[in-house]
Amino acid sequence: MTEPDRSDHPERRRRKMQSVTMSDVARAAQVSPSTVSLYLRKPEAVSERVGARVADAIETLGYVPNFVAGGLAAATSRVVSVTVPSLRNAFFSETVTELERLLSGRSLHTLVGHTEYSLEQEERLVRAALSWSPAAVVLTGHTHTDTTRDLLARSGASVVEMWDFGPDPIGRSVGFSHHAVGRCIADHFASQGYGSGAFAGARLTEDARAAQRAQGFLDGMRDRGLSARLVEVAGPASTGAGADLLSRVMEDPVRAVACSNDTVALGVMFEAARRGLRVPQDLAVAGFGDLEFAAQTIPPLTTVRPPAKRIAAAVAEAVLLGPDGDAPRRVDVKFAFCRRGSA
């Protein structure tokens, strides 16, 4: 019987990659194995001329370093773990893309995971990431399980929490106040004479930042003596959720609706058009995110623009400085209110 061809079997490919050793790279680059190891851990510590030779040898030989075993495992790896709630949300994906660009220029590699707003999934991702001895762990927000906090504390890893601005971060915090976002929208509604409002939100029990925006909106409206209420659905933020939310809002109509994000706001505007409601004459609408379509809706959507790239830049700086670097523990990157035709 003919022996089956197993050349493409995953285990065979793995052994083939591992057959090239650090010593092989060192011989090809005419340096010592310790120099190759140093280049892999701290490329900036190797001269540009020697680093170019090592990089060329790695490329030519197809060397894949094992960061989990051997000499490299004893040191912090060049991996930065980044965990976000969802990569479908454009503002999170923009932050990750920019952060990857900034860190790759310093030979740091991102290990990206998304939680779908599950704290238990975040805990599993953190546990897996810590096995790599990461240079840093970047999390979204300040709400975590007790186990996640304990794992990070015992690991001694550098931790950066982004997209929120809480009073007591685990390590460093880069973000802005979502409560202030909600108050900002309420202030605008009040300034336009909208005497009543509702916050239309999706998955607020899971999305802590959207829940903060909702509370800020309700506080802002009530502080000005205006009526306001919360209407929410449990499912993901979508245009369908927005349409469902407006249907619930119209059971006791209000003059203006603040939405948990732009996608929900788009669904509200679609449903308003189906009901013959004019925006903003009959119903004012505001969103959050300033997604690509926001300025192109009819009328253009009034929204809040989160500073995704500024967040990425500040997170990258915190990662590069490390836990003992001279950087502020909390960085408020602010946000921008985008007044357009819908409110």
Short mmCIF file of C-alpha atoms in Angstrom, two decimals:
data_model
loop_
_atom_site.label_atom_id
_atom_site.label_comp_id
_atom_site.label_asym_id
_atom_site.label_seq_id
_atom_site.Cartn_x
_atom_site.Cartn_y
_atom_site.Cartn_z
CA MET A 1 0.00 0.00 0.00
CA THR A 2 1.29 3.44 -0.91
CA GLU A 3 2.09 5.64 2.11
CA PRO A 4 -0.15 8.76 2.08
CA ASP A 5 1.55 12.10 1.47
CA ARG A 6 1.66 13.95 4.82
CA SER A 7 3.85 16.85 3.69
CA ASP A 8 1.05 19.34 4.38
CA HIS A 9 0.09 17.88 7.76
CA PRO A 10 0.13 20.66 10.43
CA GLU A 11 2.51 18.70 12.70
CA ARG A 12 4.92 18.06 9.80
CA ARG A 13 4.88 21.77 8.87
CA ARG A 14 5.48 22.73 12.52
CA ARG A 15 8.53 20.45 12.79
CA LYS A 16 9.87 21.83 9.50
CA MET A 17 9.62 25.42 10.78
CA GLN A 18 11.29 24.43 14.04
CA SER A 19 14.17 22.71 12.19
CA VAL A 20 15.73 26.16 11.64
CA THR A 21 17.37 27.14 14.91
CA MET A 22 18.67 30.34 16.42
CA SER A 23 22.18 29.00 15.89
CA ASP A 24 21.45 28.63 12.16
CA VAL A 25 20.38 32.28 12.03
CA ALA A 26 23.50 33.30 13.96
CA ARG A 27 25.79 31.47 11.52
CA ALA A 28 24.04 32.98 8.50
CA ALA A 29 24.27 36.49 9.98
CA GLN A 30 27.83 35.91 11.24
CA VAL A 31 26.92 36.84 14.81
CA SER A 32 26.56 34.96 18.08
CA PRO A 33 23.28 33.27 19.12
CA SER A 34 23.09 35.71 22.04
CA THR A 35 23.04 38.59 19.55
CA VAL A 36 20.14 36.97 17.68
CA SER A 37 18.33 36.49 20.99
CA LEU A 38 18.93 40.13 21.90
CA TYR A 39 17.64 41.27 18.49
CA LEU A 40 14.46 39.25 18.95
CA ARG A 41 13.84 40.66 22.44
CA LYS A 42 15.14 44.23 22.03
CA PRO A 43 15.97 45.07 18.40
CA GLU A 44 16.84 48.65 19.32
CA ALA A 45 19.72 47.33 21.46
CA VAL A 46 21.46 45.92 18.36
CA SER A 47 23.30 48.17 15.91
CA GLU A 48 21.47 48.95 12.69
CA ARG A 49 24.12 47.15 10.60
CA VAL A 50 24.04 43.95 12.67
CA GLY A 51 20.25 44.10 13.01
CA ALA A 52 19.90 44.22 9.22
CA ARG A 53 22.06 41.09 8.87
CA VAL A 54 20.03 39.22 11.48
CA ALA A 55 16.72 40.31 9.93
CA ASP A 56 17.93 39.17 6.48
CA ALA A 57 18.99 35.78 7.86
CA ILE A 58 15.64 35.31 9.59
CA GLU A 59 13.82 36.14 6.37
CA THR A 60 16.03 33.95 4.19
CA LEU A 61 15.89 30.91 6.46
CA GLY A 62 12.24 31.32 7.39
CA TYR A 63 13.07 31.21 11.09
CA VAL A 64 10.07 31.32 13.46
CA PRO A 65 11.10 32.12 17.06
CA ASN A 66 9.42 30.17 19.85
CA PHE A 67 8.44 32.80 22.42
CA VAL A 68 6.98 30.24 24.79
CA ALA A 69 10.06 28.05 25.31
CA GLY A 70 13.78 28.37 25.66
CA GLY A 71 15.76 31.47 26.45
CA LEU A 72 13.12 33.91 25.24
CA ALA A 73 10.50 32.60 27.67
CA ALA A 74 12.49 33.85 30.63
CA ALA A 75 12.09 37.43 29.46
CA THR A 76 9.14 39.57 28.53
CA SER A 77 8.10 38.80 24.97
CA ARG A 78 7.54 41.29 22.16
CA VAL A 79 3.80 40.55 22.24
CA VAL A 80 1.18 43.09 23.33
CA SER A 81 -2.21 41.60 24.13
CA VAL A 82 -5.13 43.82 23.03
CA THR A 83 -8.70 42.94 23.98
CA VAL A 84 -11.73 44.84 22.67
CA PRO A 85 -15.48 44.17 22.98
CA SER A 86 -16.06 43.82 19.24
CA LEU A 87 -14.11 44.21 16.01
CA ARG A 88 -17.36 44.88 14.14
CA ASN A 89 -17.56 48.31 15.76
CA ALA A 90 -15.59 50.67 13.55
CA PHE A 91 -14.26 52.80 16.40
CA PHE A 92 -12.70 49.76 18.13
CA SER A 93 -11.25 48.39 14.89
CA GLU A 94 -9.81 51.82 14.04
CA THR A 95 -8.09 51.94 17.43
CA VAL A 96 -6.66 48.43 16.99
CA THR A 97 -5.44 49.16 13.45
CA GLU A 98 -3.67 52.35 14.53
CA LEU A 99 -2.22 50.70 17.63
CA GLU A 100 -0.86 47.83 15.54
CA ARG A 101 0.77 50.33 13.19
CA LEU A 102 2.41 52.28 16.00
CA LEU A 103 3.68 49.23 17.88
CA SER A 104 4.93 47.35 14.82
CA GLY A 105 7.31 50.23 14.18
CA ARG A 106 8.95 49.31 17.50
CA SER A 107 8.99 45.57 16.73
CA LEU A 108 6.06 44.86 19.06
CA HIS A 109 3.41 42.46 17.83
CA THR A 110 -0.25 42.66 18.82
CA LEU A 111 -2.28 39.65 19.88
CA VAL A 112 -5.89 40.79 19.37
CA GLY A 113 -8.98 39.23 20.90
CA HIS A 114 -12.60 40.32 21.14
CA THR A 115 -15.00 39.50 23.94
CA GLU A 116 -18.45 40.23 22.47
CA TYR A 117 -18.99 42.18 25.70
CA SER A 118 -18.49 39.08 27.87
CA LEU A 119 -16.37 39.56 31.00
CA GLU A 120 -15.90 35.80 31.23
CA GLN A 121 -14.50 35.71 27.68
CA GLU A 122 -12.18 38.59 28.57
CA GLU A 123 -10.95 36.55 31.54
CA ARG A 124 -10.17 33.59 29.27
CA LEU A 125 -8.33 35.82 26.79
CA VAL A 126 -6.27 37.43 29.55
CA ARG A 127 -5.33 34.03 30.95
CA ALA A 128 -4.18 32.89 27.49
CA ALA A 129 -2.29 36.13 26.82
CA LEU A 130 -0.36 35.96 30.09
CA SER A 131 1.12 32.63 29.04
CA TRP A 132 3.14 34.61 26.48
CA SER A 133 4.71 36.87 29.14
CA PRO A 134 3.40 39.88 27.20
CA ALA A 135 5.14 43.22 27.14
CA ALA A 136 1.75 44.72 28.04
CA VAL A 137 -1.92 43.84 28.37
CA VAL A 138 -4.36 46.36 26.88
CA LEU A 139 -8.00 46.05 27.97
CA THR A 140 -11.14 47.99 27.09
CA GLY A 141 -12.83 49.74 29.99
CA HIS A 142 -12.54 49.31 33.75
CA THR A 143 -15.09 46.56 34.36
CA HIS A 144 -13.50 43.12 34.77
CA THR A 145 -14.04 39.94 36.75
CA ASP A 146 -12.27 39.58 40.10
CA THR A 147 -10.28 36.70 38.61
CA THR A 148 -9.05 38.88 35.73
CA ARG A 149 -7.88 41.53 38.19
CA ASP A 150 -6.16 38.89 40.33
CA LEU A 151 -4.43 37.31 37.32
CA LEU A 152 -3.08 40.68 36.20
CA ALA A 153 -1.96 41.67 39.69
CA ARG A 154 -0.06 38.42 40.24
CA SER A 155 1.49 38.52 36.76
CA GLY A 156 3.14 41.89 37.26
CA ALA A 157 2.30 42.68 33.63
CA SER A 158 2.06 46.26 32.41
CA VAL A 159 -1.66 47.02 32.05
CA VAL A 160 -3.38 49.79 30.07
CA GLU A 161 -7.16 50.23 30.16
CA MET A 162 -8.54 52.22 27.23
CA TRP A 163 -11.77 53.83 26.03
CA ASP A 164 -12.87 54.79 29.52
CA PHE A 165 -11.76 57.23 32.20
CA GLY A 166 -12.27 55.71 35.62
CA PRO A 167 -10.87 56.91 38.95
CA ASP A 168 -8.79 53.83 39.86
CA PRO A 169 -7.29 51.96 36.88
CA ILE A 170 -5.39 48.70 37.27
CA GLY A 171 -2.33 50.24 35.65
CA ARG A 172 -2.76 53.17 33.29
CA SER A 173 -6.00 54.52 31.83
CA VAL A 174 -6.50 56.20 28.44
CA GLY A 175 -9.97 57.37 27.49
CA PHE A 176 -12.76 59.83 28.14
CA SER A 177 -15.89 60.17 30.26
CA HIS A 178 -18.87 58.45 28.68
CA HIS A 179 -21.10 60.00 31.34
CA ALA A 180 -19.94 63.40 30.03
CA VAL A 181 -20.87 62.31 26.48
CA GLY A 182 -24.45 61.69 27.60
CA ARG A 183 -24.62 65.04 29.41
CA CYS A 184 -23.25 66.78 26.32
CA ILE A 185 -26.09 65.44 24.17
CA ALA A 186 -28.63 66.40 26.86
CA ASP A 187 -27.18 69.93 26.96
CA HIS A 188 -27.56 70.21 23.19
CA PHE A 189 -31.16 68.99 23.26
CA ALA A 190 -31.95 71.52 25.99
CA SER A 191 -30.29 74.33 24.05
CA GLN A 192 -32.49 73.53 21.05
CA GLY A 193 -35.66 73.67 23.14
CA TYR A 194 -36.45 69.95 23.01
CA GLY A 195 -38.49 69.56 26.18
CA SER A 196 -38.50 65.77 26.41
CA GLY A 197 -36.15 63.00 25.42
CA ALA A 198 -35.36 59.31 25.55
CA PHE A 199 -32.14 57.33 25.49
CA ALA A 200 -32.45 54.40 23.08
CA GLY A 201 -29.86 51.79 24.00
CA ALA A 202 -28.85 48.24 23.06
CA ARG A 203 -27.23 45.64 25.39
CA LEU A 204 -26.73 48.19 28.17
CA THR A 205 -26.32 45.48 30.81
CA GLU A 206 -23.18 44.29 28.97
CA ASP A 207 -21.86 47.51 27.41
CA ALA A 208 -20.77 49.50 30.47
CA ARG A 209 -19.71 52.52 28.40
CA ALA A 210 -23.10 52.80 26.65
CA ALA A 211 -24.76 52.48 30.06
CA GLN A 212 -22.64 55.38 31.32
CA ARG A 213 -23.72 57.50 28.34
CA ALA A 214 -27.34 56.64 29.09
CA GLN A 215 -26.99 57.70 32.72
CA GLY A 216 -25.21 60.92 31.74
CA PHE A 217 -28.03 61.76 29.34
CA LEU A 218 -30.74 61.09 31.93
CA ASP A 219 -28.86 63.10 34.57
CA GLY A 220 -28.30 66.01 32.18
CA MET A 221 -31.92 66.20 31.09
CA ARG A 222 -33.31 65.95 34.60
CA ASP A 223 -30.84 68.51 35.97
CA ARG A 224 -32.37 70.94 33.47
CA GLY A 225 -35.91 70.07 34.55
CA LEU A 226 -36.65 68.15 31.35
CA SER A 227 -38.41 64.82 31.17
CA ALA A 228 -36.35 61.85 30.02
CA ARG A 229 -36.57 58.08 30.10
CA LEU A 230 -34.57 55.04 29.12
CA VAL A 231 -35.70 52.56 26.46
CA GLU A 232 -33.51 49.54 25.82
CA VAL A 233 -33.24 46.17 24.08
CA ALA A 234 -31.05 43.26 25.10
CA GLY A 235 -29.66 42.36 21.68
CA PRO A 236 -26.72 43.81 19.73
CA ALA A 237 -26.72 47.39 18.50
CA SER A 238 -28.11 47.31 14.96
CA THR A 239 -30.45 49.20 12.65
CA GLY A 240 -33.12 46.66 13.48
CA ALA A 241 -32.64 47.37 17.18
CA GLY A 242 -32.98 51.10 16.39
CA ALA A 243 -36.29 50.55 14.60
CA ASP A 244 -37.59 48.45 17.51
CA LEU A 245 -36.46 51.08 20.01
CA LEU A 246 -38.25 53.91 18.22
CA SER A 247 -41.42 51.82 18.16
CA ARG A 248 -41.18 51.59 21.95
CA VAL A 249 -40.35 55.28 22.31
CA MET A 250 -43.45 56.26 20.30
CA GLU A 251 -45.72 54.47 22.75
CA ASP A 252 -45.22 57.65 24.81
CA PRO A 253 -43.72 60.10 22.27
CA VAL A 254 -40.82 62.41 23.06
CA ARG A 255 -39.28 65.27 21.15
CA ALA A 256 -35.71 63.93 20.87
CA VAL A 257 -33.86 60.58 21.01
CA ALA A 258 -30.23 59.98 21.99
CA CYS A 259 -28.95 56.62 20.76
CA SER A 260 -26.28 54.33 22.18
CA ASN A 261 -24.41 54.47 18.87
CA ASP A 262 -24.72 55.64 15.26
CA THR A 263 -25.98 52.27 13.97
CA VAL A 264 -28.90 52.38 16.38
CA ALA A 265 -29.50 56.03 15.40
CA LEU A 266 -29.62 55.03 11.72
CA GLY A 267 -32.31 52.46 12.53
CA VAL A 268 -34.27 55.12 14.44
CA MET A 269 -34.11 57.42 11.41
CA PHE A 270 -35.25 54.61 9.08
CA GLU A 271 -38.22 53.89 11.34
CA ALA A 272 -39.01 57.60 11.65
CA ALA A 273 -39.20 57.84 7.85
CA ARG A 274 -41.52 54.81 7.72
CA ARG A 275 -43.80 56.52 10.23
CA GLY A 276 -43.80 59.81 8.31
CA LEU A 277 -41.87 61.62 11.05
CA ARG A 278 -39.61 64.43 9.89
CA VAL A 279 -36.10 64.65 11.37
CA PRO A 280 -35.49 66.97 13.17
CA GLN A 281 -38.81 68.86 12.86
CA ASP A 282 -40.88 66.11 14.48
CA LEU A 283 -38.11 64.08 16.12
CA ALA A 284 -34.50 65.02 16.81
CA VAL A 285 -31.95 62.19 16.71
CA ALA A 286 -28.36 61.97 17.99
CA GLY A 287 -25.89 59.09 17.93
CA PHE A 288 -22.40 58.15 19.09
CA GLY A 289 -19.33 57.11 17.11
CA ASP A 290 -19.30 59.38 14.04
CA LEU A 291 -19.17 56.31 11.83
CA GLU A 292 -18.43 56.72 8.14
CA PHE A 293 -22.09 57.01 7.13
CA ALA A 294 -23.03 59.55 9.83
CA ALA A 295 -22.31 62.64 7.74
CA GLN A 296 -24.09 61.13 4.71
CA THR A 297 -27.53 60.37 6.18
CA ILE A 298 -30.50 62.56 5.29
CA PRO A 299 -30.32 64.77 7.24
CA PRO A 300 -26.70 64.31 8.40
CA LEU A 301 -26.53 62.70 11.84
CA THR A 302 -25.67 64.75 14.90
CA THR A 303 -23.27 62.58 16.89
CA VAL A 304 -20.21 62.40 19.15
CA ARG A 305 -16.82 61.54 17.70
CA PRO A 306 -14.60 59.43 19.98
CA PRO A 307 -10.86 60.04 19.40
CA ALA A 308 -9.90 56.51 18.29
CA LYS A 309 -6.48 57.46 16.93
CA ARG A 310 -5.61 59.65 19.92
CA ILE A 311 -6.49 56.74 22.17
CA ALA A 312 -4.21 54.44 20.15
CA ALA A 313 -1.34 56.95 20.30
CA ALA A 314 -1.61 57.41 24.06
CA VAL A 315 -1.92 53.65 24.64
CA ALA A 316 1.15 53.01 22.47
CA GLU A 317 3.11 55.59 24.47
CA ALA A 318 2.08 53.95 27.75
CA VAL A 319 3.05 50.50 26.44
CA LEU A 320 6.47 51.70 25.26
CA LEU A 321 7.21 53.47 28.55
CA GLY A 322 6.30 50.40 30.57
CA PRO A 323 4.80 50.30 34.07
CA ASP A 324 7.64 52.31 35.61
CA GLY A 325 7.94 54.93 32.87
CA ASP A 326 7.37 58.62 33.44
CA ALA A 327 3.80 58.93 32.16
CA PRO A 328 0.52 60.05 33.79
CA ARG A 329 -1.56 57.25 35.25
CA ARG A 330 -4.76 58.64 33.71
CA VAL A 331 -5.01 60.35 30.29
CA ASP A 332 -8.25 62.09 29.27
CA VAL A 333 -8.29 62.31 25.46
CA LYS A 334 -11.68 64.13 25.36
CA PHE A 335 -14.28 63.77 22.59
CA ALA A 336 -15.82 65.97 19.90
CA PHE A 337 -19.50 66.90 19.54
CA CYS A 338 -20.53 66.90 15.86
CA ARG A 339 -23.59 69.10 15.38
CA ARG A 340 -25.37 68.28 12.14
CA GLY A 341 -28.88 68.41 10.74
CA SER A 342 -30.62 65.64 12.69
CA ALA A 343 -30.78 67.51 16.01
#
